[in-house]
CSV table of N, CA, C and O in Angstrom, one decimal:
chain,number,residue,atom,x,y,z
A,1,UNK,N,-0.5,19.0,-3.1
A,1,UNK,CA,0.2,20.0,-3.9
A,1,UNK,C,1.7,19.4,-3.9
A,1,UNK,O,2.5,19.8,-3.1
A,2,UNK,N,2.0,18.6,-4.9
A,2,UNK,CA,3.4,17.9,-4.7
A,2,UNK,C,4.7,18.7,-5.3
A,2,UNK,O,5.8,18.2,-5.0
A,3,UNK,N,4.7,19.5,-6.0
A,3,UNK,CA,5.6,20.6,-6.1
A,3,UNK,C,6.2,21.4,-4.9
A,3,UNK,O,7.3,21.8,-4.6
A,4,UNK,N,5.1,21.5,-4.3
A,4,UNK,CA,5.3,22.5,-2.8
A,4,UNK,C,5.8,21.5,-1.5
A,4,UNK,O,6.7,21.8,-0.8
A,5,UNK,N,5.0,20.4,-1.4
A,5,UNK,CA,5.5,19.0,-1.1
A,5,UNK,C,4.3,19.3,0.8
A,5,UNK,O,4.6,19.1,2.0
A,6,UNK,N,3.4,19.7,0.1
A,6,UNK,CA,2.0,19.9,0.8
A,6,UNK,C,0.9,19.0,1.0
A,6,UNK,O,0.7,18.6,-0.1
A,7,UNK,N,0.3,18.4,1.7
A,7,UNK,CA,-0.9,17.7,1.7
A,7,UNK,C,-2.2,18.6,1.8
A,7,UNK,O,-2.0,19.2,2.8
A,8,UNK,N,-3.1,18.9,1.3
A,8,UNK,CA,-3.9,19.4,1.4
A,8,UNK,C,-5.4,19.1,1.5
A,8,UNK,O,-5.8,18.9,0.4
A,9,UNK,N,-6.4,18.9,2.6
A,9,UNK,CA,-7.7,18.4,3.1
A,9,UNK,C,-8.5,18.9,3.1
A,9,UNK,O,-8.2,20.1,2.8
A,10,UNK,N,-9.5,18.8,3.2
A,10,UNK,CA,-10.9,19.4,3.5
A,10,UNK,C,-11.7,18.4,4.3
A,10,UNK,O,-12.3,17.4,4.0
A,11,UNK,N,-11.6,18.9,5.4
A,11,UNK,CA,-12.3,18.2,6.8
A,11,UNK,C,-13.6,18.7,6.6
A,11,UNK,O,-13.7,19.9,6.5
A,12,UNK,N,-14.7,18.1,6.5
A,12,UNK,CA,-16.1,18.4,6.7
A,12,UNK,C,-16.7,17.5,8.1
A,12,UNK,O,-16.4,16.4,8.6
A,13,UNK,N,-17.7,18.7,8.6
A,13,UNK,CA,-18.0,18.0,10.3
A,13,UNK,C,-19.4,18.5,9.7
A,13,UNK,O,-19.5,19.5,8.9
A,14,UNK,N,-20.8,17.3,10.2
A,14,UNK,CA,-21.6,17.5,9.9
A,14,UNK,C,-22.9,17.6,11.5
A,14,UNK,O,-23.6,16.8,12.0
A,15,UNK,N,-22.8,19.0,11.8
A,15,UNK,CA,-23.4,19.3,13.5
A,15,UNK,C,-24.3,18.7,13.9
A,15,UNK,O,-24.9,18.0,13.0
A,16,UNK,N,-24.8,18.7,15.1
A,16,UNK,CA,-26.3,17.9,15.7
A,16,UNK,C,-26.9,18.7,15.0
A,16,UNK,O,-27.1,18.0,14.0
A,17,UNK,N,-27.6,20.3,14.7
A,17,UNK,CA,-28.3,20.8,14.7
A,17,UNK,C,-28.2,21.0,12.9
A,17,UNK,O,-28.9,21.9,12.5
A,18,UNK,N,-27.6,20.1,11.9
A,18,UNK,CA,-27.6,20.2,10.3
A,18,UNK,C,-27.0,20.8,9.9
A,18,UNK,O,-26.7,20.5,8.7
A,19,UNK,N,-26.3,21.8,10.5
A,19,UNK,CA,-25.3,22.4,9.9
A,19,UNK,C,-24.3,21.5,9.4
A,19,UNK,O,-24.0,20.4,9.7
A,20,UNK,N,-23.7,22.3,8.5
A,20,UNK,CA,-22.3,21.4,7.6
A,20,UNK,C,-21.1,22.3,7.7
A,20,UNK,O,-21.2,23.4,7.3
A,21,UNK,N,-19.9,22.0,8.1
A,21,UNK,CA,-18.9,22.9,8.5
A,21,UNK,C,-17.7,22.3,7.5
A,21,UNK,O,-17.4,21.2,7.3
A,22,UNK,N,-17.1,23.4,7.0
A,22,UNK,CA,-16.2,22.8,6.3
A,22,UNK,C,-14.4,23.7,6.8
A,22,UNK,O,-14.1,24.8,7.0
A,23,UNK,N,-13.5,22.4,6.9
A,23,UNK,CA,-12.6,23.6,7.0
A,23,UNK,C,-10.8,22.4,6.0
A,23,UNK,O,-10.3,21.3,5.8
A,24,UNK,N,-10.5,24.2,6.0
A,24,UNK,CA,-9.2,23.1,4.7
A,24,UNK,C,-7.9,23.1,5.2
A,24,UNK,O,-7.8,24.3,4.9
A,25,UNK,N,-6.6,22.8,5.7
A,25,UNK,CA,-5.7,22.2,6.3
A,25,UNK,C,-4.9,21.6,5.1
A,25,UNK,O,-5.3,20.9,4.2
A,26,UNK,N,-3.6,22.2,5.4
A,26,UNK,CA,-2.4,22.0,5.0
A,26,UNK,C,-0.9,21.1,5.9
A,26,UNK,O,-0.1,21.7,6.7
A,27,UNK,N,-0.7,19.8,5.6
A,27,UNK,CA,0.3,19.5,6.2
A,27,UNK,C,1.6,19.8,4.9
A,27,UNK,O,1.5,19.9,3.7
A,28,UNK,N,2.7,19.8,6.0
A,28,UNK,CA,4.1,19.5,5.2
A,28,UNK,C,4.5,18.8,5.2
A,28,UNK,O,4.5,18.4,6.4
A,29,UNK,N,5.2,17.9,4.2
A,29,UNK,CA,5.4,16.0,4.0
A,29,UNK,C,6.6,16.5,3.8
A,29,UNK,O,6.9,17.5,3.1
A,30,UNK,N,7.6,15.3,5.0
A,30,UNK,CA,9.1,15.2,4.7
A,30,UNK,C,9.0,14.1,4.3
A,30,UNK,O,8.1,13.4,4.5
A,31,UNK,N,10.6,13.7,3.5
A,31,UNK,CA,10.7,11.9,3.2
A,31,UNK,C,11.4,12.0,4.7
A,31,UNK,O,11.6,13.0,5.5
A,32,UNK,N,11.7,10.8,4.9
A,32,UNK,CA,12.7,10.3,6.1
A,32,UNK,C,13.8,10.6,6.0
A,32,UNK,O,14.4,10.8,7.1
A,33,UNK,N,14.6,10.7,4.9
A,33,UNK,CA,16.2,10.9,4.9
A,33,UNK,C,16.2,12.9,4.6
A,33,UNK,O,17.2,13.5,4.8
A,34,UNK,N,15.4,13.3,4.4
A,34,UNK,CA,15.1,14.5,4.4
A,34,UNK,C,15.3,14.8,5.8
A,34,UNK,O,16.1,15.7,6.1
A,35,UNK,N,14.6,14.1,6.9
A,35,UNK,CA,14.3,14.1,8.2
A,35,UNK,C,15.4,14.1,8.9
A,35,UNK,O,15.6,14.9,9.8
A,36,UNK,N,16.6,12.9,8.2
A,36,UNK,CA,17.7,12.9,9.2
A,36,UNK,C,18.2,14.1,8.5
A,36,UNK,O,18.5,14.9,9.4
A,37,UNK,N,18.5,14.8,7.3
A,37,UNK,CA,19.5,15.5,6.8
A,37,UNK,C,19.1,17.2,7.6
A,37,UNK,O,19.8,18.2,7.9
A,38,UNK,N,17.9,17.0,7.7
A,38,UNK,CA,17.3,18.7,8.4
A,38,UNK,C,18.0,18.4,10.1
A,38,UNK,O,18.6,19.2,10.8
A,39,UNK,N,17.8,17.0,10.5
A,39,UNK,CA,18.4,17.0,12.3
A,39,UNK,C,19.7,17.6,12.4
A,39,UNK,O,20.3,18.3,13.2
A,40,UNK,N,20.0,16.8,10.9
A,40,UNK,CA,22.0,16.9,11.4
A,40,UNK,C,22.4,18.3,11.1
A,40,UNK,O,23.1,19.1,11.8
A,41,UNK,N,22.0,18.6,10.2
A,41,UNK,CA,22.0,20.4,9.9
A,41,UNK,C,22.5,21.2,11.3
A,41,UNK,O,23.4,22.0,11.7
A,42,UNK,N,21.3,20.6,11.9
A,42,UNK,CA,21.3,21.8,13.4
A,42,UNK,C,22.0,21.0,14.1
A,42,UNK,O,21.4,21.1,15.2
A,43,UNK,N,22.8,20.2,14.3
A,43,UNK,CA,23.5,19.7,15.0
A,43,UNK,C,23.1,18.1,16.1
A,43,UNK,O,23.8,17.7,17.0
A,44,UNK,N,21.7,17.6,15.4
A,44,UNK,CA,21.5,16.1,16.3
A,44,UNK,C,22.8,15.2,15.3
A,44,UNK,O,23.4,15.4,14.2
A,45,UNK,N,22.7,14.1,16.4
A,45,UNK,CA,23.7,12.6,15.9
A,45,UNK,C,22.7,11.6,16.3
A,45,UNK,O,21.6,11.5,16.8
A,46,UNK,N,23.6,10.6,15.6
A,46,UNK,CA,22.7,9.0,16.1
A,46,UNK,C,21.5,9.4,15.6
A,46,UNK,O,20.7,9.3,16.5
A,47,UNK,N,21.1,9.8,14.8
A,47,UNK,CA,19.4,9.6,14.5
A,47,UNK,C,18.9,8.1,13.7
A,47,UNK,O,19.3,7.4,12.8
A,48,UNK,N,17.8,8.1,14.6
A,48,UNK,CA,17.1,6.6,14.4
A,48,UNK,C,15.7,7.0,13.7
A,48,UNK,O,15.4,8.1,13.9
A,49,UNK,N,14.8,6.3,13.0
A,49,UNK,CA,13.6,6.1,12.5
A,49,UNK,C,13.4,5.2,12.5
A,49,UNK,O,14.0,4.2,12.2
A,50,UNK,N,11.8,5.4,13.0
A,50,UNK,CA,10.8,4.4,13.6
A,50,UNK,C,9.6,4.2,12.7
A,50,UNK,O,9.5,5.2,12.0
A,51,UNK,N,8.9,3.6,12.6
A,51,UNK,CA,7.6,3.5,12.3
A,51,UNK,C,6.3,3.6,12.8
A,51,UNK,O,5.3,3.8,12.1
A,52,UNK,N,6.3,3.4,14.4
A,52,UNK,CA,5.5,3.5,15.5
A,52,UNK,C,6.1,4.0,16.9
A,52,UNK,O,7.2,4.4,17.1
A,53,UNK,N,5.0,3.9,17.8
A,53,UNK,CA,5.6,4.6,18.7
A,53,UNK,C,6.2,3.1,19.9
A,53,UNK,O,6.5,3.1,21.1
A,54,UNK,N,6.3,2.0,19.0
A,54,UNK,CA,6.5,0.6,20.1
A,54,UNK,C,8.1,0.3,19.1
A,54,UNK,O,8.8,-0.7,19.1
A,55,UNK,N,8.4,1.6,18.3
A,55,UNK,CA,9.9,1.4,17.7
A,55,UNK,C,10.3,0.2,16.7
A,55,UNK,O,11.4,-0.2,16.5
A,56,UNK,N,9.3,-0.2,16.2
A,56,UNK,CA,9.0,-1.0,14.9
A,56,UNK,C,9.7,-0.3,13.7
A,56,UNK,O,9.3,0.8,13.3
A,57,UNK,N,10.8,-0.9,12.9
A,57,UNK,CA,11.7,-0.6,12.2
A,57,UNK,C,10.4,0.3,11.4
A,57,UNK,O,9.2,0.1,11.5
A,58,UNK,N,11.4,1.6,10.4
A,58,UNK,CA,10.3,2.2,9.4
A,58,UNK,C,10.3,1.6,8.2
A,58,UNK,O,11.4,1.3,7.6
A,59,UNK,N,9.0,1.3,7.6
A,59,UNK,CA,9.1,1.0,6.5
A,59,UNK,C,7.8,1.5,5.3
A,59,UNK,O,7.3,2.5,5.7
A,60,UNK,N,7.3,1.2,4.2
A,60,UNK,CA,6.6,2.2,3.1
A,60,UNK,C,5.3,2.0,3.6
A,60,UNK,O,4.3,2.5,3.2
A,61,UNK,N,5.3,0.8,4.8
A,61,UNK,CA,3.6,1.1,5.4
A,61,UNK,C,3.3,1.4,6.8
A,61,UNK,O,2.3,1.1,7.4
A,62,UNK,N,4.7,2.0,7.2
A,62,UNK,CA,4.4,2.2,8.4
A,62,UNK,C,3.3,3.4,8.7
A,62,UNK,O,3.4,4.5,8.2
A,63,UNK,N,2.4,3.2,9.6
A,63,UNK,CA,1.2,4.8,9.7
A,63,UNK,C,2.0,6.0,9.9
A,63,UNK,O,1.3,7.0,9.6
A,64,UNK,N,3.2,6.3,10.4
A,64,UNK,CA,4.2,7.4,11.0
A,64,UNK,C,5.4,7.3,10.4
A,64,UNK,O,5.5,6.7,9.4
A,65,UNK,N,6.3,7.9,10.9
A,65,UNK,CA,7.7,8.6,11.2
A,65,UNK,C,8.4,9.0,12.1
A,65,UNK,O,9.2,9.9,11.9
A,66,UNK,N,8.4,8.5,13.1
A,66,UNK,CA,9.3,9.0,14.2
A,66,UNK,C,10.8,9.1,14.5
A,66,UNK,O,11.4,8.1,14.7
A,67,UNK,N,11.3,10.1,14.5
A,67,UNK,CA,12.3,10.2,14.5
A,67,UNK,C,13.2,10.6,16.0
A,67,UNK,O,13.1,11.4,16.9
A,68,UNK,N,14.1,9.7,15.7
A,68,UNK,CA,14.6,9.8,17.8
A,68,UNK,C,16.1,10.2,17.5
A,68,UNK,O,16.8,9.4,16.9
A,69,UNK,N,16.7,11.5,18.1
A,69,UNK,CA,18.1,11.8,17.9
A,69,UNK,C,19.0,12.1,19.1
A,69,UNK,O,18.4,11.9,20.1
A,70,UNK,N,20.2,12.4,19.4
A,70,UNK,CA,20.9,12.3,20.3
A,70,UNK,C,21.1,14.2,20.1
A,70,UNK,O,20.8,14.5,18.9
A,71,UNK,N,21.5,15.4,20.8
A,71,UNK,CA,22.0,16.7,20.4
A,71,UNK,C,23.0,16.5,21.7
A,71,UNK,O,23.0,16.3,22.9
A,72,UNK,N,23.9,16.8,20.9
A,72,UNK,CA,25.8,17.0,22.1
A,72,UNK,C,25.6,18.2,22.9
A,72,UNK,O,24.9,19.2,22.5
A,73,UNK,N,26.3,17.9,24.1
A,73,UNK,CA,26.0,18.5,25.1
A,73,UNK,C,26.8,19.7,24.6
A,73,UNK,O,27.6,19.7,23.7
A,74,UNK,N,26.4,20.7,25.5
A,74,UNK,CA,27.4,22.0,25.3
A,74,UNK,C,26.9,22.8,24.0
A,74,UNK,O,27.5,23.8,23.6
């Protein structure tokens, strides 16, 4: 749903016993700079993005987004 900026699934699990289960799942997609602009809002600094969790710069095929920030003390 790219207006709403939604992903939207349908996980099907198929049981030992034949049954067929269906269920549907909603994620919310940020871009990255969306990412730092929501940190800084609430007050993180220094924010970094990653691509993995071994801190591989991010880039348009990284599998993730990780985002690592500093929040001031006090």
């Amino acid at each position: 749903d790219l207006p709403r900026g939604v992903l939207l699934k349908r996980w099907t699990y198929f049981l030992p016993d034949g049954r067929r289960v269906a269920h549907d799942s909603e994620v919310r997609l940020h871009l990255p700079h969306t990412l730092v602009e929501m940190l800084a809002s609430v007050g993180f600094r220094e924010v970094e993005l990653y691509g993995d969790l071994a801190a591989t710069p991010l880039d348009i095929d990284s599998p993730r987004c990780i985002c690592r920030a500093r929040r001031p003390l006090g």
